[in-house]
Amino acid sequence: LAGNDNGDIIRQLEYRISRLEGVLRLNKMITESGGKIFATSGKKADFDTTMEKCKEAGGSVAAPRNPGENEAILFFVKSFNTYAYLGIKESLIPGKFQLLDGTPLSYTNWYLKEPSGKGEE
């Protein structure tokens, strides 16, 4: 990076980040909602690999907390014509679900009589 002024360096970094984000958006690899960035590699993986890759990237498996975040995840499902893992698990109480860290869910948008465990939640 050229320039001695911190302001110049920050502007250059912001420009480079913007360009990289643009490329990722073009390839449907990232989307945003409420200040959060949702990303995918576009590759299929099992849940454990998904958790590992998210952690390596400094994030976590997405768990929608509002309709906007739900739409961000749905963007990938539609773009790649596949399913998406969510950062949600069944609690010790059958039929009750929570975030992976044990926090109770404050938002759900499941179909009627879901989740059934049949992949159509």
Short mmCIF file of N, CA, C and O in Angstrom, two decimals:
data_model
loop_
_atom_site.label_atom_id
_atom_site.label_comp_id
_atom_site.label_asym_id
_atom_site.label_seq_id
_atom_site.Cartn_x
_atom_site.Cartn_y
_atom_site.Cartn_z
N LEU A 1 0.83 -1.18 0.00
CA LEU A 1 0.00 0.00 0.00
C LEU A 1 0.88 1.24 0.00
O LEU A 1 1.78 1.37 0.81
N ALA A 2 0.60 2.14 -0.90
CA ALA A 2 1.37 3.38 -0.99
C ALA A 2 0.76 4.41 -0.06
O ALA A 2 -0.41 4.36 0.27
N GLY A 3 1.57 5.36 0.34
CA GLY A 3 1.07 6.46 1.17
C GLY A 3 1.57 6.35 2.59
O GLY A 3 1.66 5.26 3.14
N ASN A 4 1.88 7.49 3.16
CA ASN A 4 2.40 7.51 4.53
C ASN A 4 1.32 7.87 5.53
O ASN A 4 1.45 7.57 6.70
N ASP A 5 0.27 8.51 5.08
CA ASP A 5 -0.78 8.97 5.97
C ASP A 5 -1.73 7.81 6.29
O ASP A 5 -2.15 7.05 5.42
N ASN A 6 -2.06 7.67 7.57
CA ASN A 6 -2.99 6.61 7.99
C ASN A 6 -4.33 6.73 7.27
O ASN A 6 -4.94 5.71 6.94
N GLY A 7 -4.79 7.94 7.02
CA GLY A 7 -6.04 8.15 6.30
C GLY A 7 -5.98 7.58 4.90
O GLY A 7 -6.94 6.97 4.42
N ASP A 8 -4.83 7.76 4.23
CA ASP A 8 -4.65 7.20 2.88
C ASP A 8 -4.70 5.67 2.91
O ASP A 8 -5.33 5.04 2.07
N ILE A 9 -4.05 5.10 3.90
CA ILE A 9 -4.01 3.64 4.03
C ILE A 9 -5.42 3.11 4.30
O ILE A 9 -5.85 2.13 3.68
N ILE A 10 -6.16 3.76 5.17
CA ILE A 10 -7.53 3.34 5.47
C ILE A 10 -8.40 3.42 4.23
O ILE A 10 -9.16 2.49 3.92
N ARG A 11 -8.30 4.50 3.47
CA ARG A 11 -9.10 4.64 2.24
C ARG A 11 -8.74 3.56 1.23
O ARG A 11 -9.61 3.00 0.57
N GLN A 12 -7.45 3.26 1.11
CA GLN A 12 -7.03 2.20 0.19
C GLN A 12 -7.58 0.84 0.62
O GLN A 12 -8.04 0.06 -0.21
N LEU A 13 -7.53 0.57 1.91
CA LEU A 13 -8.07 -0.70 2.41
C LEU A 13 -9.58 -0.78 2.21
O LEU A 13 -10.10 -1.82 1.81
N GLU A 14 -10.27 0.31 2.48
CA GLU A 14 -11.72 0.34 2.26
C GLU A 14 -12.05 0.09 0.79
O GLU A 14 -12.99 -0.64 0.47
N TYR A 15 -11.28 0.66 -0.11
CA TYR A 15 -11.49 0.47 -1.54
C TYR A 15 -11.27 -1.00 -1.93
O TYR A 15 -12.07 -1.59 -2.64
N ARG A 16 -10.19 -1.59 -1.42
CA ARG A 16 -9.90 -2.99 -1.75
C ARG A 16 -10.96 -3.93 -1.18
O ARG A 16 -11.39 -4.88 -1.85
N ILE A 17 -11.41 -3.67 0.03
CA ILE A 17 -12.47 -4.48 0.63
C ILE A 17 -13.75 -4.36 -0.18
O ILE A 17 -14.42 -5.35 -0.46
N SER A 18 -14.07 -3.15 -0.60
CA SER A 18 -15.26 -2.92 -1.41
C SER A 18 -15.20 -3.71 -2.71
O SER A 18 -16.19 -4.31 -3.14
N ARG A 19 -14.06 -3.71 -3.36
CA ARG A 19 -13.88 -4.47 -4.61
C ARG A 19 -14.04 -5.96 -4.36
O ARG A 19 -14.71 -6.66 -5.14
N LEU A 20 -13.44 -6.47 -3.30
CA LEU A 20 -13.56 -7.89 -2.98
C LEU A 20 -15.00 -8.27 -2.67
O LEU A 20 -15.49 -9.31 -3.12
N GLU A 21 -15.69 -7.44 -1.90
CA GLU A 21 -17.10 -7.70 -1.59
C GLU A 21 -17.93 -7.70 -2.86
O GLU A 21 -18.85 -8.51 -3.01
N GLY A 22 -17.62 -6.81 -3.79
CA GLY A 22 -18.34 -6.76 -5.05
C GLY A 22 -18.20 -8.05 -5.84
O GLY A 22 -19.18 -8.57 -6.38
N VAL A 23 -16.99 -8.58 -5.90
CA VAL A 23 -16.76 -9.85 -6.60
C VAL A 23 -17.53 -10.97 -5.93
O VAL A 23 -18.17 -11.79 -6.58
N LEU A 24 -17.49 -11.02 -4.60
CA LEU A 24 -18.20 -12.07 -3.88
C LEU A 24 -19.72 -11.96 -4.08
O LEU A 24 -20.40 -12.97 -4.23
N ARG A 25 -20.24 -10.73 -4.12
CA ARG A 25 -21.67 -10.55 -4.38
C ARG A 25 -22.04 -11.02 -5.78
O ARG A 25 -23.07 -11.64 -5.99
N LEU A 26 -21.21 -10.70 -6.75
CA LEU A 26 -21.45 -11.13 -8.13
C LEU A 26 -21.55 -12.65 -8.23
O LEU A 26 -22.33 -13.18 -8.99
N ASN A 27 -20.73 -13.32 -7.46
CA ASN A 27 -20.70 -14.78 -7.48
C ASN A 27 -21.66 -15.40 -6.46
O ASN A 27 -21.61 -16.60 -6.20
N LYS A 28 -22.51 -14.55 -5.87
CA LYS A 28 -23.52 -14.99 -4.88
C LYS A 28 -22.88 -15.73 -3.71
O LYS A 28 -23.42 -16.72 -3.23
N MET A 29 -21.73 -15.25 -3.27
CA MET A 29 -21.02 -15.87 -2.17
C MET A 29 -21.25 -15.14 -0.84
O MET A 29 -20.98 -15.70 0.21
N ILE A 30 -21.73 -13.88 -0.90
CA ILE A 30 -22.06 -13.15 0.33
C ILE A 30 -23.34 -12.36 0.12
O ILE A 30 -23.71 -12.02 -0.99
N THR A 31 -24.00 -12.09 1.23
CA THR A 31 -25.13 -11.18 1.27
C THR A 31 -25.15 -10.58 2.67
O THR A 31 -24.47 -11.06 3.57
N GLU A 32 -25.92 -9.52 2.86
CA GLU A 32 -25.96 -8.83 4.15
C GLU A 32 -27.37 -8.71 4.67
O GLU A 32 -28.32 -8.68 3.91
N SER A 33 -27.46 -8.59 5.98
CA SER A 33 -28.73 -8.26 6.62
C SER A 33 -28.43 -7.68 7.99
O SER A 33 -27.70 -8.29 8.77
N GLY A 34 -28.97 -6.51 8.25
CA GLY A 34 -28.83 -5.90 9.56
C GLY A 34 -27.40 -5.72 10.02
O GLY A 34 -27.11 -5.87 11.20
N GLY A 35 -26.49 -5.43 9.10
CA GLY A 35 -25.09 -5.23 9.48
C GLY A 35 -24.29 -6.51 9.57
O GLY A 35 -23.09 -6.48 9.81
N LYS A 36 -24.94 -7.66 9.41
CA LYS A 36 -24.23 -8.94 9.43
C LYS A 36 -23.95 -9.38 8.01
O LYS A 36 -24.76 -9.14 7.11
N ILE A 37 -22.82 -10.03 7.82
CA ILE A 37 -22.49 -10.60 6.51
C ILE A 37 -22.71 -12.10 6.59
O ILE A 37 -22.22 -12.77 7.50
N PHE A 38 -23.46 -12.61 5.63
CA PHE A 38 -23.70 -14.04 5.50
C PHE A 38 -22.90 -14.49 4.29
O PHE A 38 -22.93 -13.84 3.25
N ALA A 39 -22.17 -15.60 4.43
CA ALA A 39 -21.29 -16.05 3.36
C ALA A 39 -21.41 -17.55 3.15
O ALA A 39 -21.81 -18.29 4.05
N THR A 40 -21.05 -17.98 1.97
CA THR A 40 -21.01 -19.40 1.63
C THR A 40 -19.84 -19.66 0.69
O THR A 40 -19.40 -18.77 -0.02
N SER A 41 -19.36 -20.89 0.72
CA SER A 41 -18.36 -21.31 -0.27
C SER A 41 -19.07 -21.87 -1.49
O SER A 41 -18.45 -22.04 -2.54
N GLY A 42 -20.35 -22.17 -1.35
CA GLY A 42 -21.11 -22.77 -2.43
C GLY A 42 -20.88 -24.27 -2.55
O GLY A 42 -21.43 -24.91 -3.42
N LYS A 43 -20.08 -24.83 -1.64
CA LYS A 43 -19.77 -26.26 -1.68
C LYS A 43 -20.61 -27.00 -0.65
O LYS A 43 -20.92 -26.48 0.41
N LYS A 44 -20.95 -28.23 -0.98
CA LYS A 44 -21.69 -29.07 -0.04
C LYS A 44 -20.72 -29.64 0.99
O LYS A 44 -19.58 -29.97 0.67
N ALA A 45 -21.19 -29.74 2.23
CA ALA A 45 -20.38 -30.29 3.31
C ALA A 45 -21.31 -30.81 4.39
O ALA A 45 -22.48 -30.44 4.43
N ASP A 46 -20.77 -31.65 5.27
CA ASP A 46 -21.58 -32.11 6.39
C ASP A 46 -21.59 -31.02 7.46
O ASP A 46 -20.87 -30.01 7.37
N PHE A 47 -22.40 -31.21 8.48
CA PHE A 47 -22.57 -30.17 9.49
C PHE A 47 -21.27 -29.87 10.22
O PHE A 47 -20.93 -28.69 10.44
N ASP A 48 -20.52 -30.90 10.61
CA ASP A 48 -19.27 -30.67 11.36
C ASP A 48 -18.27 -29.88 10.53
O ASP A 48 -17.61 -28.97 11.05
N THR A 49 -18.14 -30.20 9.25
CA THR A 49 -17.24 -29.46 8.36
C THR A 49 -17.72 -28.02 8.21
O THR A 49 -16.91 -27.09 8.22
N THR A 50 -19.03 -27.84 8.10
CA THR A 50 -19.60 -26.50 8.00
C THR A 50 -19.24 -25.68 9.24
O THR A 50 -18.81 -24.53 9.13
N MET A 51 -19.41 -26.27 10.41
CA MET A 51 -19.06 -25.56 11.66
C MET A 51 -17.59 -25.20 11.68
O MET A 51 -17.21 -24.09 12.05
N GLU A 52 -16.73 -26.13 11.27
CA GLU A 52 -15.28 -25.90 11.26
C GLU A 52 -14.91 -24.76 10.31
O GLU A 52 -14.13 -23.87 10.67
N LYS A 53 -15.47 -24.78 9.10
CA LYS A 53 -15.15 -23.75 8.11
C LYS A 53 -15.63 -22.38 8.56
O LYS A 53 -14.95 -21.36 8.36
N CYS A 54 -16.82 -22.33 9.17
CA CYS A 54 -17.33 -21.05 9.68
C CYS A 54 -16.42 -20.51 10.77
O CYS A 54 -16.11 -19.31 10.79
N LYS A 55 -15.96 -21.39 11.66
CA LYS A 55 -15.07 -20.97 12.74
C LYS A 55 -13.74 -20.47 12.17
O LYS A 55 -13.22 -19.44 12.61
N GLU A 56 -13.19 -21.18 11.18
CA GLU A 56 -11.94 -20.76 10.53
C GLU A 56 -12.07 -19.37 9.92
O GLU A 56 -11.11 -18.61 9.88
N ALA A 57 -13.26 -19.05 9.42
CA ALA A 57 -13.50 -17.76 8.78
C ALA A 57 -13.83 -16.67 9.80
O ALA A 57 -14.05 -15.52 9.44
N GLY A 58 -13.85 -17.03 11.09
CA GLY A 58 -14.13 -16.05 12.14
C GLY A 58 -15.62 -15.84 12.38
O GLY A 58 -16.02 -14.85 12.99
N GLY A 59 -16.44 -16.77 11.91
CA GLY A 59 -17.88 -16.64 12.08
C GLY A 59 -18.47 -17.87 12.73
O GLY A 59 -17.80 -18.60 13.45
N SER A 60 -19.75 -18.07 12.47
CA SER A 60 -20.46 -19.23 13.00
C SER A 60 -21.55 -19.63 12.02
O SER A 60 -21.88 -18.87 11.11
N VAL A 61 -22.10 -20.82 12.21
CA VAL A 61 -23.19 -21.28 11.35
C VAL A 61 -24.37 -20.33 11.59
O VAL A 61 -24.72 -20.03 12.73
N ALA A 62 -24.95 -19.86 10.51
CA ALA A 62 -26.02 -18.86 10.61
C ALA A 62 -27.25 -19.41 11.30
O ALA A 62 -27.64 -20.55 11.09
N ALA A 63 -27.84 -18.57 12.12
CA ALA A 63 -29.12 -18.87 12.77
C ALA A 63 -29.96 -17.59 12.66
O ALA A 63 -29.61 -16.58 13.27
N PRO A 64 -31.02 -17.62 11.88
CA PRO A 64 -31.79 -16.40 11.68
C PRO A 64 -32.45 -15.92 12.97
O PRO A 64 -33.06 -16.70 13.69
N ARG A 65 -32.29 -14.63 13.23
CA ARG A 65 -32.88 -14.03 14.43
C ARG A 65 -34.00 -13.06 14.09
O ARG A 65 -34.59 -12.47 14.97
N ASN A 66 -34.27 -12.91 12.78
CA ASN A 66 -35.36 -12.03 12.34
C ASN A 66 -35.65 -12.34 10.87
O ASN A 66 -34.89 -13.06 10.22
N PRO A 67 -36.74 -11.79 10.33
CA PRO A 67 -37.08 -12.08 8.93
C PRO A 67 -35.99 -11.71 7.92
O PRO A 67 -35.79 -12.42 6.94
N GLY A 68 -35.28 -10.62 8.14
CA GLY A 68 -34.22 -10.21 7.22
C GLY A 68 -33.10 -11.23 7.17
O GLY A 68 -32.59 -11.55 6.09
N GLU A 69 -32.69 -11.73 8.32
CA GLU A 69 -31.63 -12.74 8.36
C GLU A 69 -32.13 -14.05 7.75
O GLU A 69 -31.38 -14.75 7.09
N ASN A 70 -33.39 -14.36 7.97
CA ASN A 70 -33.97 -15.55 7.36
C ASN A 70 -33.91 -15.43 5.83
O ASN A 70 -33.56 -16.38 5.13
N GLU A 71 -34.22 -14.25 5.30
CA GLU A 71 -34.15 -14.01 3.85
C GLU A 71 -32.71 -14.11 3.34
O GLU A 71 -32.48 -14.59 2.23
N ALA A 72 -31.75 -13.65 4.13
CA ALA A 72 -30.34 -13.73 3.73
C ALA A 72 -29.92 -15.19 3.55
O ALA A 72 -29.25 -15.54 2.58
N ILE A 73 -30.34 -16.05 4.47
CA ILE A 73 -30.01 -17.48 4.37
C ILE A 73 -30.77 -18.10 3.20
O ILE A 73 -30.21 -18.88 2.44
N LEU A 74 -32.02 -17.72 3.04
CA LEU A 74 -32.84 -18.24 1.94
C LEU A 74 -32.25 -17.85 0.58
O LEU A 74 -32.37 -18.60 -0.39
N PHE A 75 -31.57 -16.71 0.51
CA PHE A 75 -30.90 -16.28 -0.72
C PHE A 75 -29.94 -17.36 -1.21
O PHE A 75 -29.91 -17.68 -2.40
N PHE A 76 -29.16 -17.94 -0.29
CA PHE A 76 -28.22 -18.98 -0.67
C PHE A 76 -28.94 -20.27 -1.05
O PHE A 76 -28.55 -20.95 -2.00
N VAL A 77 -29.98 -20.61 -0.32
CA VAL A 77 -30.74 -21.82 -0.62
C VAL A 77 -31.28 -21.74 -2.05
O VAL A 77 -31.17 -22.70 -2.82
N LYS A 78 -31.83 -20.59 -2.40
CA LYS A 78 -32.38 -20.41 -3.75
C LYS A 78 -31.26 -20.32 -4.80
O LYS A 78 -31.38 -20.91 -5.87
N SER A 79 -30.20 -19.60 -4.51
CA SER A 79 -29.11 -19.41 -5.48
C SER A 79 -28.42 -20.71 -5.83
O SER A 79 -28.03 -20.93 -6.97
N PHE A 80 -28.23 -21.57 -4.84
CA PHE A 80 -27.51 -22.82 -5.05
C PHE A 80 -28.43 -24.03 -5.14
O PHE A 80 -27.97 -25.16 -5.26
N ASN A 81 -29.74 -23.79 -5.04
CA ASN A 81 -30.75 -24.84 -5.15
C ASN A 81 -30.40 -26.02 -4.23
O ASN A 81 -30.28 -27.17 -4.66
N THR A 82 -30.20 -25.71 -2.96
CA THR A 82 -29.82 -26.72 -1.99
C THR A 82 -30.35 -26.33 -0.62
O THR A 82 -31.04 -25.33 -0.47
N TYR A 83 -30.02 -27.09 0.38
CA TYR A 83 -30.40 -26.79 1.75
C TYR A 83 -29.30 -25.97 2.41
O TYR A 83 -28.22 -25.81 1.86
N ALA A 84 -29.59 -25.47 3.60
CA ALA A 84 -28.58 -24.78 4.40
C ALA A 84 -28.67 -25.29 5.82
O ALA A 84 -29.76 -25.51 6.34
N TYR A 85 -27.53 -25.52 6.43
CA TYR A 85 -27.52 -25.84 7.85
C TYR A 85 -27.79 -24.57 8.63
O TYR A 85 -27.38 -23.48 8.22
N LEU A 86 -28.43 -24.70 9.77
CA LEU A 86 -28.66 -23.58 10.66
C LEU A 86 -27.96 -23.85 11.98
O LEU A 86 -27.80 -25.01 12.38
N GLY A 87 -27.57 -22.80 12.67
CA GLY A 87 -26.92 -22.92 13.96
C GLY A 87 -27.93 -23.10 15.07
O GLY A 87 -27.96 -22.36 16.05
N ILE A 88 -28.76 -24.12 14.90
CA ILE A 88 -29.85 -24.42 15.83
C ILE A 88 -29.83 -25.91 16.13
O ILE A 88 -29.53 -26.72 15.26
N LYS A 89 -30.15 -26.27 17.37
CA LYS A 89 -30.22 -27.68 17.74
C LYS A 89 -31.41 -27.91 18.66
O LYS A 89 -31.95 -26.97 19.26
N GLU A 90 -31.81 -29.16 18.75
CA GLU A 90 -32.91 -29.51 19.65
C GLU A 90 -32.38 -29.47 21.07
O GLU A 90 -31.27 -29.94 21.35
N SER A 91 -33.17 -28.93 21.97
CA SER A 91 -32.76 -28.87 23.37
C SER A 91 -33.01 -30.21 24.04
O SER A 91 -33.43 -31.18 23.40
N LEU A 92 -32.76 -30.28 25.32
CA LEU A 92 -33.03 -31.51 26.07
C LEU A 92 -34.52 -31.81 26.15
O LEU A 92 -34.91 -32.94 26.40
N ILE A 93 -35.34 -30.78 25.90
CA ILE A 93 -36.79 -30.95 25.88
C ILE A 93 -37.18 -31.25 24.44
O ILE A 93 -37.02 -30.40 23.56
N PRO A 94 -37.67 -32.45 24.16
CA PRO A 94 -38.04 -32.81 22.78
C PRO A 94 -39.02 -31.79 22.18
O PRO A 94 -39.96 -31.34 22.84
N GLY A 95 -38.73 -31.40 20.95
CA GLY A 95 -39.60 -30.45 20.25
C GLY A 95 -39.25 -29.00 20.51
O GLY A 95 -39.80 -28.11 19.89
N LYS A 96 -38.35 -28.73 21.44
CA LYS A 96 -37.89 -27.37 21.73
C LYS A 96 -36.49 -27.21 21.14
O LYS A 96 -35.65 -28.09 21.26
N PHE A 97 -36.26 -26.06 20.53
CA PHE A 97 -34.98 -25.82 19.87
C PHE A 97 -34.29 -24.60 20.45
O PHE A 97 -34.93 -23.73 21.05
N GLN A 98 -32.97 -24.56 20.28
CA GLN A 98 -32.15 -23.48 20.81
C GLN A 98 -30.97 -23.23 19.88
O GLN A 98 -30.67 -24.05 19.01
N LEU A 99 -30.29 -22.11 20.07
CA LEU A 99 -29.07 -21.84 19.33
C LEU A 99 -28.00 -22.82 19.79
O LEU A 99 -28.13 -23.44 20.86
N LEU A 100 -26.95 -22.97 19.03
CA LEU A 100 -25.90 -23.93 19.36
C LEU A 100 -25.26 -23.66 20.72
O LEU A 100 -24.78 -24.57 21.38
N ASP A 101 -25.25 -22.39 21.14
CA ASP A 101 -24.67 -22.05 22.45
C ASP A 101 -25.65 -22.25 23.61
O ASP A 101 -25.34 -21.95 24.75
N GLY A 102 -26.85 -22.75 23.32
CA GLY A 102 -27.85 -23.01 24.35
C GLY A 102 -28.86 -21.90 24.56
O GLY A 102 -29.81 -22.05 25.32
N THR A 103 -28.67 -20.76 23.87
CA THR A 103 -29.60 -19.64 23.99
C THR A 103 -30.95 -20.03 23.38
O THR A 103 -30.99 -20.59 22.28
N PRO A 104 -32.07 -19.74 24.07
CA PRO A 104 -33.38 -20.05 23.49
C PRO A 104 -33.62 -19.26 22.21
O PRO A 104 -33.12 -18.15 22.04
N LEU A 105 -34.38 -19.83 21.30
CA LEU A 105 -34.73 -19.15 20.05
C LEU A 105 -35.70 -18.03 20.33
O LEU A 105 -36.65 -18.19 21.10
N SER A 106 -35.47 -16.90 19.69
CA SER A 106 -36.41 -15.79 19.81
C SER A 106 -37.15 -15.57 18.49
O SER A 106 -38.06 -14.77 18.42
N TYR A 107 -36.74 -16.31 17.44
CA TYR A 107 -37.37 -16.18 16.13
C TYR A 107 -37.38 -17.54 15.45
O TYR A 107 -36.37 -18.25 15.45
N THR A 108 -38.53 -17.91 14.91
CA THR A 108 -38.62 -19.10 14.05
C THR A 108 -39.58 -18.77 12.91
O THR A 108 -40.42 -17.88 13.03
N ASN A 109 -39.42 -19.49 11.83
CA ASN A 109 -40.28 -19.29 10.67
C ASN A 109 -40.50 -20.63 9.98
O ASN A 109 -40.37 -20.76 8.78
N TRP A 110 -40.83 -21.65 10.80
CA TRP A 110 -41.01 -22.98 10.25
C TRP A 110 -42.40 -23.14 9.67
O TRP A 110 -43.36 -22.47 10.07
N TYR A 111 -42.50 -24.08 8.74
CA TYR A 111 -43.81 -24.45 8.21
C TYR A 111 -44.65 -25.09 9.31
O TYR A 111 -44.12 -25.55 10.32
N LEU A 112 -45.95 -25.14 9.11
CA LEU A 112 -46.87 -25.77 10.04
C LEU A 112 -46.43 -27.20 10.31
O LEU A 112 -46.03 -27.91 9.38
N LYS A 113 -46.49 -27.62 11.55
CA LYS A 113 -46.10 -28.97 12.01
C LYS A 113 -44.62 -29.25 11.81
O LYS A 113 -44.20 -30.40 11.67
N GLU A 114 -43.82 -28.23 11.78
CA GLU A 114 -42.37 -28.37 11.68
C GLU A 114 -41.74 -27.77 12.96
O GLU A 114 -42.38 -26.96 13.61
N PRO A 115 -40.56 -28.14 13.29
CA PRO A 115 -39.67 -29.06 12.60
C PRO A 115 -40.05 -30.51 12.87
O PRO A 115 -40.43 -30.87 13.98
N SER A 116 -39.96 -31.30 11.85
CA SER A 116 -40.31 -32.72 11.94
C SER A 116 -39.08 -33.61 11.87
O SER A 116 -39.19 -34.81 12.03
N GLY A 117 -37.94 -33.02 11.56
CA GLY A 117 -36.73 -33.81 11.39
C GLY A 117 -36.63 -34.45 10.02
O GLY A 117 -35.77 -35.28 9.79
N LYS A 118 -37.51 -34.06 9.12
CA LYS A 118 -37.50 -34.64 7.77
C LYS A 118 -36.90 -33.68 6.74
O LYS A 118 -37.06 -33.87 5.55
N GLY A 119 -36.23 -32.60 7.20
CA GLY A 119 -35.51 -31.72 6.30
C GLY A 119 -36.35 -30.66 5.61
O GLY A 119 -35.90 -30.05 4.67
N GLU A 120 -37.58 -30.42 6.07
CA GLU A 120 -38.42 -29.42 5.42
C GLU A 120 -38.77 -28.27 6.38
O GLU A 120 -39.75 -27.58 6.17
N GLU A 121 -37.97 -28.12 7.42
CA GLU A 121 -38.24 -27.10 8.42
C GLU A 121 -38.27 -25.71 7.82
O GLU A 121 -39.04 -24.89 8.18
#
